[in-house]
């Protein structure tokens, strides 16, 4: 029988042998690239070397084309690769070491373009435009057109002389990436078909954050969710074309949800002529103009469960004169608005919490510190079928301003709490001018299109 001392002595050798074997195995594993273990082509083995002083565009292009013909992924080791004017092949899977594999634009045209591609996947790459000039024919540092399936994952795109990512007729997803320092927009998508933009950080772009556009009004279906968008300028000026964190234009069936958007020159989220739109669960801070805007010829928008803190106006669902109609505005917090915006305001001015015009319900919102109106219902004759009920308005200039111009349609204002409205709780207006006393204090509005009842004023 083995005693304890003998057993320990005999098994010690196995432990040492195992330790040595472990060390030997450890020496082998680092020499096996992770990408090679997945069957990738290692770029260094085909003559594309990180840190080379000369431009490697020709060798890089050959590498990508060879990989496409073999339908094999390409792995780029860490380091810097200076390239220009790459035309991406029909099938490409290009990956690197996140934060350490840098593809730097060398100038004189474009960095990467694709046309009529089947599958393009970029992951773990830093794509640096170095703020260099981009040719007129390209829309962005990455210019990808008619890509059936796109994946951009865990990349950094920085210093583009135009848009960071310019996508046209693209399906797929852009996710977990950082896009910064673009001279135009961070991500510009036009005519998408089933695109998802999620979990990205888009910052310090001169004209826009995430743009979802179409040439004509149509279903788009892009999902924009869980992104951080911050410090977006309006270098090219205008009164809303630029300077928006997230912008949908003519794009229907778009979902914008769960984003954190701050410090945009104009709107945190702006939708122009975009129908069947959902804007839910977003946090919008320090917007220069209207924080959440649905404007012009849209039909159908839900704006709910958002937080707005700091803006010239809070939420606008307007332009019935252009066909803008049908909305739900509920469960939002709107606070700390200003009468100062990025341009001289048209009447009635900035400082409005929520504005609506046609076929819209406004319920269960909280508005605080709206210096002009807590809520504006209708504009001149552009008012039809609005119900405003169960809202709380605190510390406003006027609590609720409602149009009493000839031709204005039905509005029901009931069961709201209005606290601390300096110029009256509910006031009928002719355009920007007060035209009635406080309707919350009277038994009859004197206007057949209005029902004002059971509101509590303090």
Short mmCIF file of N, CA and C in Angstrom, two decimals, residues 174-311:
data_model
loop_
_atom_site.label_atom_id
_atom_site.label_comp_id
_atom_site.label_asym_id
_atom_site.label_seq_id
_atom_site.Cartn_x
_atom_site.Cartn_y
_atom_site.Cartn_z
N UNK A 174 -24.74 47.79 -39.67
CA UNK A 174 -23.57 48.53 -39.20
C UNK A 174 -23.70 48.56 -37.69
N UNK A 175 -22.73 47.96 -36.98
CA UNK A 175 -22.93 47.77 -35.54
C UNK A 175 -21.62 47.88 -34.78
N UNK A 176 -21.75 48.29 -33.51
CA UNK A 176 -20.64 48.30 -32.55
C UNK A 176 -19.41 49.05 -33.07
N UNK A 177 -19.63 50.09 -33.86
CA UNK A 177 -18.52 50.81 -34.47
C UNK A 177 -18.52 52.27 -34.02
N UNK A 178 -17.36 52.91 -34.11
CA UNK A 178 -17.19 54.32 -33.78
C UNK A 178 -16.93 55.09 -35.07
N UNK A 179 -17.77 56.08 -35.33
CA UNK A 179 -17.60 56.92 -36.51
C UNK A 179 -17.46 58.36 -36.01
N UNK A 180 -16.36 59.01 -36.36
CA UNK A 180 -16.12 60.35 -35.81
C UNK A 180 -15.38 61.22 -36.83
N UNK A 181 -15.54 62.53 -36.63
CA UNK A 181 -14.75 63.49 -37.38
C UNK A 181 -15.03 63.55 -38.86
N UNK A 182 -16.24 63.22 -39.30
CA UNK A 182 -16.58 63.31 -40.72
C UNK A 182 -16.91 64.76 -41.08
N UNK A 183 -16.50 65.16 -42.29
CA UNK A 183 -16.77 66.52 -42.73
C UNK A 183 -18.24 66.71 -43.11
N UNK A 184 -18.96 65.64 -43.38
CA UNK A 184 -20.40 65.70 -43.61
C UNK A 184 -21.11 64.88 -42.53
N UNK A 185 -21.71 63.76 -42.89
CA UNK A 185 -22.41 62.93 -41.90
C UNK A 185 -21.57 61.72 -41.52
N UNK A 186 -21.84 61.19 -40.35
CA UNK A 186 -21.15 59.97 -39.94
C UNK A 186 -21.55 58.79 -40.79
N UNK A 187 -22.87 58.53 -40.86
CA UNK A 187 -23.42 57.45 -41.69
C UNK A 187 -24.51 58.05 -42.57
N UNK A 188 -24.36 57.90 -43.88
CA UNK A 188 -25.36 58.38 -44.83
C UNK A 188 -25.86 57.19 -45.64
N UNK A 189 -27.13 56.84 -45.45
CA UNK A 189 -27.74 55.73 -46.17
C UNK A 189 -28.85 56.27 -47.06
N UNK A 190 -28.88 55.83 -48.32
CA UNK A 190 -29.96 56.21 -49.22
C UNK A 190 -30.47 54.96 -49.93
N UNK A 191 -31.80 54.84 -50.00
CA UNK A 191 -32.45 53.72 -50.68
C UNK A 191 -32.07 52.37 -50.06
N UNK A 192 -32.05 52.30 -48.74
CA UNK A 192 -31.70 51.04 -48.07
C UNK A 192 -32.82 50.02 -48.24
N UNK A 193 -32.45 48.76 -48.01
CA UNK A 193 -33.44 47.69 -48.04
C UNK A 193 -33.17 46.73 -46.90
N UNK A 194 -33.71 47.00 -45.72
CA UNK A 194 -33.48 46.11 -44.58
C UNK A 194 -32.14 46.33 -43.93
N UNK A 195 -31.85 47.57 -43.57
CA UNK A 195 -30.58 47.93 -42.94
C UNK A 195 -30.81 48.12 -41.45
N UNK A 196 -29.82 47.69 -40.65
CA UNK A 196 -29.85 47.94 -39.21
C UNK A 196 -28.59 48.68 -38.81
N UNK A 197 -28.77 49.78 -38.10
CA UNK A 197 -27.66 50.60 -37.61
C UNK A 197 -27.79 50.61 -36.09
N UNK A 198 -26.94 49.85 -35.40
CA UNK A 198 -27.18 49.66 -33.97
C UNK A 198 -25.87 49.59 -33.18
N UNK A 199 -25.94 50.13 -31.97
CA UNK A 199 -24.83 50.01 -31.03
C UNK A 199 -23.59 50.78 -31.41
N UNK A 200 -23.73 51.81 -32.25
CA UNK A 200 -22.58 52.59 -32.69
C UNK A 200 -22.45 53.88 -31.89
N UNK A 201 -21.26 54.48 -31.94
CA UNK A 201 -21.05 55.83 -31.45
C UNK A 201 -20.69 56.71 -32.64
N UNK A 202 -21.49 57.74 -32.87
CA UNK A 202 -21.25 58.68 -33.96
C UNK A 202 -21.05 60.05 -33.33
N UNK A 203 -19.89 60.66 -33.56
CA UNK A 203 -19.57 61.89 -32.83
C UNK A 203 -18.75 62.85 -33.68
N UNK A 204 -18.87 64.13 -33.32
CA UNK A 204 -18.01 65.19 -33.86
C UNK A 204 -18.03 65.22 -35.38
N UNK A 205 -19.21 65.12 -35.96
CA UNK A 205 -19.36 65.21 -37.41
C UNK A 205 -19.94 66.59 -37.77
N UNK A 206 -19.51 67.12 -38.92
CA UNK A 206 -19.75 68.53 -39.20
C UNK A 206 -21.17 68.85 -39.64
N UNK A 207 -21.90 67.88 -40.24
CA UNK A 207 -23.22 68.20 -40.78
C UNK A 207 -24.33 67.25 -40.37
N UNK A 208 -24.02 66.07 -39.89
CA UNK A 208 -25.07 65.13 -39.52
C UNK A 208 -24.51 63.90 -38.85
N UNK A 209 -25.38 63.20 -38.13
CA UNK A 209 -24.97 61.97 -37.46
C UNK A 209 -25.30 60.75 -38.30
N UNK A 210 -26.53 60.24 -38.16
CA UNK A 210 -27.01 59.08 -38.92
C UNK A 210 -28.15 59.54 -39.81
N UNK A 211 -27.98 59.42 -41.13
CA UNK A 211 -28.98 59.87 -42.10
C UNK A 211 -29.56 58.67 -42.84
N UNK A 212 -30.89 58.58 -42.84
CA UNK A 212 -31.60 57.51 -43.54
C UNK A 212 -32.50 58.19 -44.57
N UNK A 213 -32.09 58.19 -45.83
CA UNK A 213 -32.76 58.97 -46.87
C UNK A 213 -33.23 58.07 -48.01
N UNK A 214 -34.14 58.62 -48.80
CA UNK A 214 -34.56 57.99 -50.05
C UNK A 214 -34.73 59.09 -51.11
N UNK A 215 -34.62 58.67 -52.38
CA UNK A 215 -34.81 59.65 -53.45
C UNK A 215 -36.27 60.06 -53.56
N UNK A 216 -37.19 59.11 -53.33
CA UNK A 216 -38.62 59.39 -53.32
C UNK A 216 -39.25 58.69 -52.12
N UNK A 217 -40.44 59.18 -51.71
CA UNK A 217 -41.10 58.56 -50.56
C UNK A 217 -41.41 57.09 -50.83
N UNK A 218 -40.97 56.23 -49.92
CA UNK A 218 -41.21 54.80 -50.07
C UNK A 218 -40.86 54.10 -48.76
N UNK A 219 -41.26 52.85 -48.66
CA UNK A 219 -40.87 52.04 -47.51
C UNK A 219 -39.36 51.84 -47.51
N UNK A 220 -38.78 51.97 -46.34
CA UNK A 220 -37.33 51.81 -46.18
C UNK A 220 -37.00 50.70 -45.18
N UNK A 221 -37.60 50.81 -43.99
CA UNK A 221 -37.48 49.74 -43.01
C UNK A 221 -36.19 49.70 -42.22
N UNK A 222 -35.41 50.77 -42.27
CA UNK A 222 -34.17 50.79 -41.50
C UNK A 222 -34.47 50.85 -40.00
N UNK A 223 -33.69 50.13 -39.22
CA UNK A 223 -33.75 50.18 -37.76
C UNK A 223 -32.52 50.92 -37.26
N UNK A 224 -32.75 51.97 -36.48
CA UNK A 224 -31.66 52.75 -35.88
C UNK A 224 -31.83 52.65 -34.37
N UNK A 225 -31.01 51.84 -33.72
CA UNK A 225 -31.27 51.56 -32.31
C UNK A 225 -29.98 51.49 -31.50
N UNK A 226 -30.08 51.96 -30.26
CA UNK A 226 -29.00 51.78 -29.30
C UNK A 226 -27.72 52.50 -29.64
N UNK A 227 -27.79 53.57 -30.43
CA UNK A 227 -26.59 54.32 -30.78
C UNK A 227 -26.39 55.51 -29.85
N UNK A 228 -25.14 55.93 -29.73
CA UNK A 228 -24.81 57.20 -29.08
C UNK A 228 -24.41 58.18 -30.18
N UNK A 229 -25.11 59.29 -30.25
CA UNK A 229 -24.82 60.31 -31.26
C UNK A 229 -24.60 61.62 -30.52
N UNK A 230 -23.45 62.25 -30.76
CA UNK A 230 -23.12 63.43 -29.96
C UNK A 230 -22.26 64.42 -30.74
N UNK A 231 -22.45 65.67 -30.40
CA UNK A 231 -21.66 66.78 -30.96
C UNK A 231 -21.73 66.79 -32.49
N UNK A 232 -22.94 67.07 -32.98
CA UNK A 232 -23.19 67.12 -34.42
C UNK A 232 -23.42 68.57 -34.82
N UNK A 233 -22.64 69.05 -35.79
CA UNK A 233 -22.72 70.43 -36.22
C UNK A 233 -23.59 70.63 -37.45
N UNK A 234 -23.68 71.88 -37.88
CA UNK A 234 -24.40 72.26 -39.11
C UNK A 234 -23.51 73.21 -39.89
N UNK A 235 -22.35 72.74 -40.26
CA UNK A 235 -21.35 73.58 -40.93
C UNK A 235 -21.89 74.18 -42.23
N UNK A 236 -22.73 73.44 -42.93
CA UNK A 236 -23.25 73.92 -44.22
C UNK A 236 -24.50 74.77 -44.07
N UNK A 237 -24.93 75.05 -42.85
CA UNK A 237 -26.01 75.99 -42.60
C UNK A 237 -27.38 75.41 -42.87
N UNK A 238 -28.34 76.31 -43.15
CA UNK A 238 -29.72 75.91 -43.38
C UNK A 238 -30.56 76.02 -42.13
N UNK A 239 -31.82 75.61 -42.26
CA UNK A 239 -32.75 75.67 -41.14
C UNK A 239 -33.27 74.28 -40.78
N UNK A 240 -32.43 73.28 -40.94
CA UNK A 240 -32.81 71.93 -40.55
C UNK A 240 -32.31 70.85 -41.48
N UNK A 241 -31.77 71.23 -42.63
CA UNK A 241 -31.21 70.22 -43.53
C UNK A 241 -29.99 69.55 -42.93
N UNK A 242 -29.26 70.30 -42.13
CA UNK A 242 -28.03 69.81 -41.50
C UNK A 242 -28.16 69.94 -39.99
N UNK A 243 -27.22 69.33 -39.29
CA UNK A 243 -27.16 69.52 -37.85
C UNK A 243 -28.03 68.60 -37.02
N UNK A 244 -28.50 67.48 -37.61
CA UNK A 244 -29.38 66.57 -36.90
C UNK A 244 -28.64 65.29 -36.50
N UNK A 245 -28.93 64.81 -35.30
CA UNK A 245 -28.29 63.58 -34.83
C UNK A 245 -28.72 62.38 -35.64
N UNK A 246 -30.03 62.17 -35.75
CA UNK A 246 -30.60 61.09 -36.56
C UNK A 246 -31.66 61.72 -37.45
N UNK A 247 -31.59 61.45 -38.75
CA UNK A 247 -32.47 62.11 -39.70
C UNK A 247 -33.04 61.09 -40.68
N UNK A 248 -34.37 61.02 -40.77
CA UNK A 248 -35.04 60.22 -41.79
C UNK A 248 -35.69 61.16 -42.79
N UNK A 249 -35.48 60.90 -44.08
CA UNK A 249 -36.01 61.76 -45.14
C UNK A 249 -36.66 60.90 -46.21
N UNK A 250 -37.98 61.03 -46.34
CA UNK A 250 -38.77 60.26 -47.31
C UNK A 250 -38.73 58.76 -47.04
N UNK A 251 -38.25 58.35 -45.90
CA UNK A 251 -38.04 56.93 -45.59
C UNK A 251 -39.16 56.43 -44.69
N UNK A 252 -39.96 55.50 -45.18
CA UNK A 252 -41.07 54.97 -44.42
C UNK A 252 -40.70 53.73 -43.63
N UNK A 253 -41.53 53.43 -42.61
CA UNK A 253 -41.38 52.23 -41.78
C UNK A 253 -40.02 52.17 -41.09
N UNK A 254 -39.53 53.30 -40.67
CA UNK A 254 -38.25 53.37 -39.96
C UNK A 254 -38.52 53.32 -38.46
N UNK A 255 -37.66 52.60 -37.74
CA UNK A 255 -37.73 52.53 -36.28
C UNK A 255 -36.48 53.19 -35.71
N UNK A 256 -36.70 54.18 -34.84
CA UNK A 256 -35.60 54.89 -34.19
C UNK A 256 -35.82 54.73 -32.69
N UNK A 257 -35.02 53.89 -32.05
CA UNK A 257 -35.33 53.54 -30.66
C UNK A 257 -34.07 53.40 -29.82
N UNK A 258 -34.20 53.78 -28.56
CA UNK A 258 -33.16 53.51 -27.57
C UNK A 258 -31.84 54.20 -27.82
N UNK A 259 -31.85 55.32 -28.52
CA UNK A 259 -30.62 56.05 -28.78
C UNK A 259 -30.40 57.14 -27.75
N UNK A 260 -29.14 57.48 -27.51
CA UNK A 260 -28.79 58.60 -26.64
C UNK A 260 -28.15 59.66 -27.53
N UNK A 261 -28.82 60.79 -27.68
CA UNK A 261 -28.43 61.81 -28.65
C UNK A 261 -28.24 63.14 -27.91
N UNK A 262 -27.08 63.75 -28.09
CA UNK A 262 -26.81 64.98 -27.34
C UNK A 262 -26.02 65.98 -28.18
N UNK A 263 -26.23 67.25 -27.86
CA UNK A 263 -25.43 68.35 -28.40
C UNK A 263 -25.44 68.40 -29.92
N UNK A 264 -26.64 68.39 -30.49
CA UNK A 264 -26.81 68.53 -31.94
C UNK A 264 -27.23 69.97 -32.25
N UNK A 265 -26.69 70.52 -33.32
CA UNK A 265 -26.97 71.92 -33.67
C UNK A 265 -28.45 72.15 -33.93
N UNK A 266 -29.14 71.17 -34.50
CA UNK A 266 -30.57 71.30 -34.75
C UNK A 266 -31.33 70.22 -33.96
N UNK A 267 -31.82 69.20 -34.61
CA UNK A 267 -32.65 68.21 -33.92
C UNK A 267 -31.84 67.00 -33.47
N UNK A 268 -32.23 66.45 -32.34
CA UNK A 268 -31.69 65.14 -31.97
C UNK A 268 -32.18 64.10 -32.97
N UNK A 269 -33.50 64.12 -33.24
CA UNK A 269 -34.11 63.20 -34.20
C UNK A 269 -35.08 64.00 -35.05
N UNK A 270 -34.88 63.94 -36.37
CA UNK A 270 -35.71 64.73 -37.29
C UNK A 270 -36.17 63.83 -38.44
N UNK A 271 -37.47 63.83 -38.70
CA UNK A 271 -38.03 63.04 -39.79
C UNK A 271 -38.82 63.96 -40.71
N UNK A 272 -38.46 63.93 -41.98
CA UNK A 272 -39.11 64.76 -43.00
C UNK A 272 -39.79 63.84 -44.00
N UNK A 273 -41.11 63.95 -44.11
CA UNK A 273 -41.88 63.17 -45.08
C UNK A 273 -41.65 61.67 -44.92
N UNK A 274 -41.58 61.22 -43.68
CA UNK A 274 -41.35 59.81 -43.37
C UNK A 274 -42.57 59.25 -42.64
N UNK A 275 -43.26 58.33 -43.30
CA UNK A 275 -44.51 57.77 -42.76
C UNK A 275 -44.26 56.47 -42.01
N UNK A 276 -45.25 56.12 -41.17
CA UNK A 276 -45.18 54.89 -40.37
C UNK A 276 -43.87 54.82 -39.60
N UNK A 277 -43.59 55.89 -38.91
CA UNK A 277 -42.33 56.08 -38.19
C UNK A 277 -42.54 55.84 -36.70
N UNK A 278 -41.59 55.15 -36.07
CA UNK A 278 -41.60 54.99 -34.62
C UNK A 278 -40.35 55.64 -34.04
N UNK A 279 -40.56 56.54 -33.08
CA UNK A 279 -39.47 57.19 -32.36
C UNK A 279 -39.73 56.95 -30.88
N UNK A 280 -39.05 55.96 -30.31
CA UNK A 280 -39.39 55.53 -28.96
C UNK A 280 -38.15 55.31 -28.10
N UNK A 281 -38.27 55.68 -26.84
CA UNK A 281 -37.26 55.34 -25.85
C UNK A 281 -35.92 56.00 -26.04
N UNK A 282 -35.89 57.18 -26.65
CA UNK A 282 -34.64 57.89 -26.87
C UNK A 282 -34.42 58.96 -25.80
N UNK A 283 -33.16 59.26 -25.52
CA UNK A 283 -32.80 60.33 -24.59
C UNK A 283 -32.10 61.42 -25.39
N UNK A 284 -32.67 62.62 -25.37
CA UNK A 284 -32.20 63.72 -26.21
C UNK A 284 -31.83 64.91 -25.33
N UNK A 285 -30.57 65.30 -25.37
CA UNK A 285 -30.09 66.37 -24.50
C UNK A 285 -29.48 67.51 -25.33
N UNK A 286 -29.81 68.72 -24.93
CA UNK A 286 -29.17 69.93 -25.46
C UNK A 286 -29.25 70.02 -26.99
N UNK A 287 -30.46 69.94 -27.51
CA UNK A 287 -30.67 70.13 -28.95
C UNK A 287 -30.78 71.62 -29.25
N UNK A 288 -30.18 72.04 -30.37
CA UNK A 288 -30.18 73.46 -30.70
C UNK A 288 -31.52 73.98 -31.16
N UNK A 289 -32.32 73.13 -31.82
CA UNK A 289 -33.63 73.56 -32.31
C UNK A 289 -34.69 72.63 -31.72
N UNK A 290 -35.56 72.03 -32.54
CA UNK A 290 -36.59 71.11 -32.05
C UNK A 290 -35.97 69.74 -31.80
N UNK A 291 -36.14 69.22 -30.61
CA UNK A 291 -35.47 67.96 -30.26
C UNK A 291 -35.99 66.79 -31.10
N UNK A 292 -37.31 66.58 -31.12
CA UNK A 292 -37.92 65.50 -31.91
C UNK A 292 -38.90 66.13 -32.89
N UNK A 293 -38.66 65.92 -34.17
CA UNK A 293 -39.39 66.65 -35.21
C UNK A 293 -39.92 65.67 -36.26
N UNK A 294 -41.24 65.67 -36.46
CA UNK A 294 -41.85 64.96 -37.58
C UNK A 294 -42.56 66.02 -38.42
N UNK A 295 -42.10 66.22 -39.65
CA UNK A 295 -42.55 67.37 -40.42
C UNK A 295 -42.87 67.00 -41.87
N UNK A 296 -43.55 67.92 -42.53
CA UNK A 296 -43.93 67.84 -43.93
C UNK A 296 -44.85 66.66 -44.21
N UNK A 297 -44.78 66.03 -45.36
CA UNK A 297 -45.87 65.16 -45.83
C UNK A 297 -45.73 63.73 -45.32
N UNK A 298 -45.93 63.54 -44.04
CA UNK A 298 -45.90 62.20 -43.43
C UNK A 298 -47.32 61.77 -43.09
N UNK A 299 -47.52 60.48 -42.96
CA UNK A 299 -48.76 59.92 -42.43
C UNK A 299 -48.41 58.80 -41.48
N UNK A 300 -48.60 59.03 -40.20
CA UNK A 300 -48.37 57.99 -39.20
C UNK A 300 -47.03 58.11 -38.52
N UNK A 301 -47.06 58.54 -37.26
CA UNK A 301 -45.83 58.59 -36.46
C UNK A 301 -46.21 58.32 -35.01
N UNK A 302 -45.39 57.51 -34.34
CA UNK A 302 -45.52 57.31 -32.90
C UNK A 302 -44.28 57.88 -32.25
N UNK A 303 -44.47 58.84 -31.35
CA UNK A 303 -43.37 59.40 -30.58
C UNK A 303 -43.70 59.14 -29.11
N UNK A 304 -42.99 58.19 -28.50
CA UNK A 304 -43.35 57.79 -27.15
C UNK A 304 -42.17 57.40 -26.30
N UNK A 305 -42.32 57.64 -24.99
CA UNK A 305 -41.34 57.18 -23.99
C UNK A 305 -39.96 57.78 -24.19
N UNK A 306 -39.91 59.00 -24.70
CA UNK A 306 -38.64 59.69 -24.88
C UNK A 306 -38.41 60.70 -23.76
N UNK A 307 -37.14 61.02 -23.52
CA UNK A 307 -36.77 62.06 -22.57
C UNK A 307 -36.06 63.16 -23.35
N UNK A 308 -36.55 64.39 -23.19
CA UNK A 308 -35.93 65.56 -23.80
C UNK A 308 -35.56 66.52 -22.69
N UNK A 309 -34.30 66.86 -22.62
CA UNK A 309 -33.81 67.80 -21.62
C UNK A 309 -32.93 68.83 -22.32
N UNK A 310 -33.49 70.00 -22.55
CA UNK A 310 -32.75 71.06 -23.21
C UNK A 310 -32.97 71.08 -24.71
N UNK A 311 -33.66 72.12 -25.21
CA UNK A 311 -33.91 72.29 -26.64
C UNK A 311 -34.58 73.65 -26.81
#
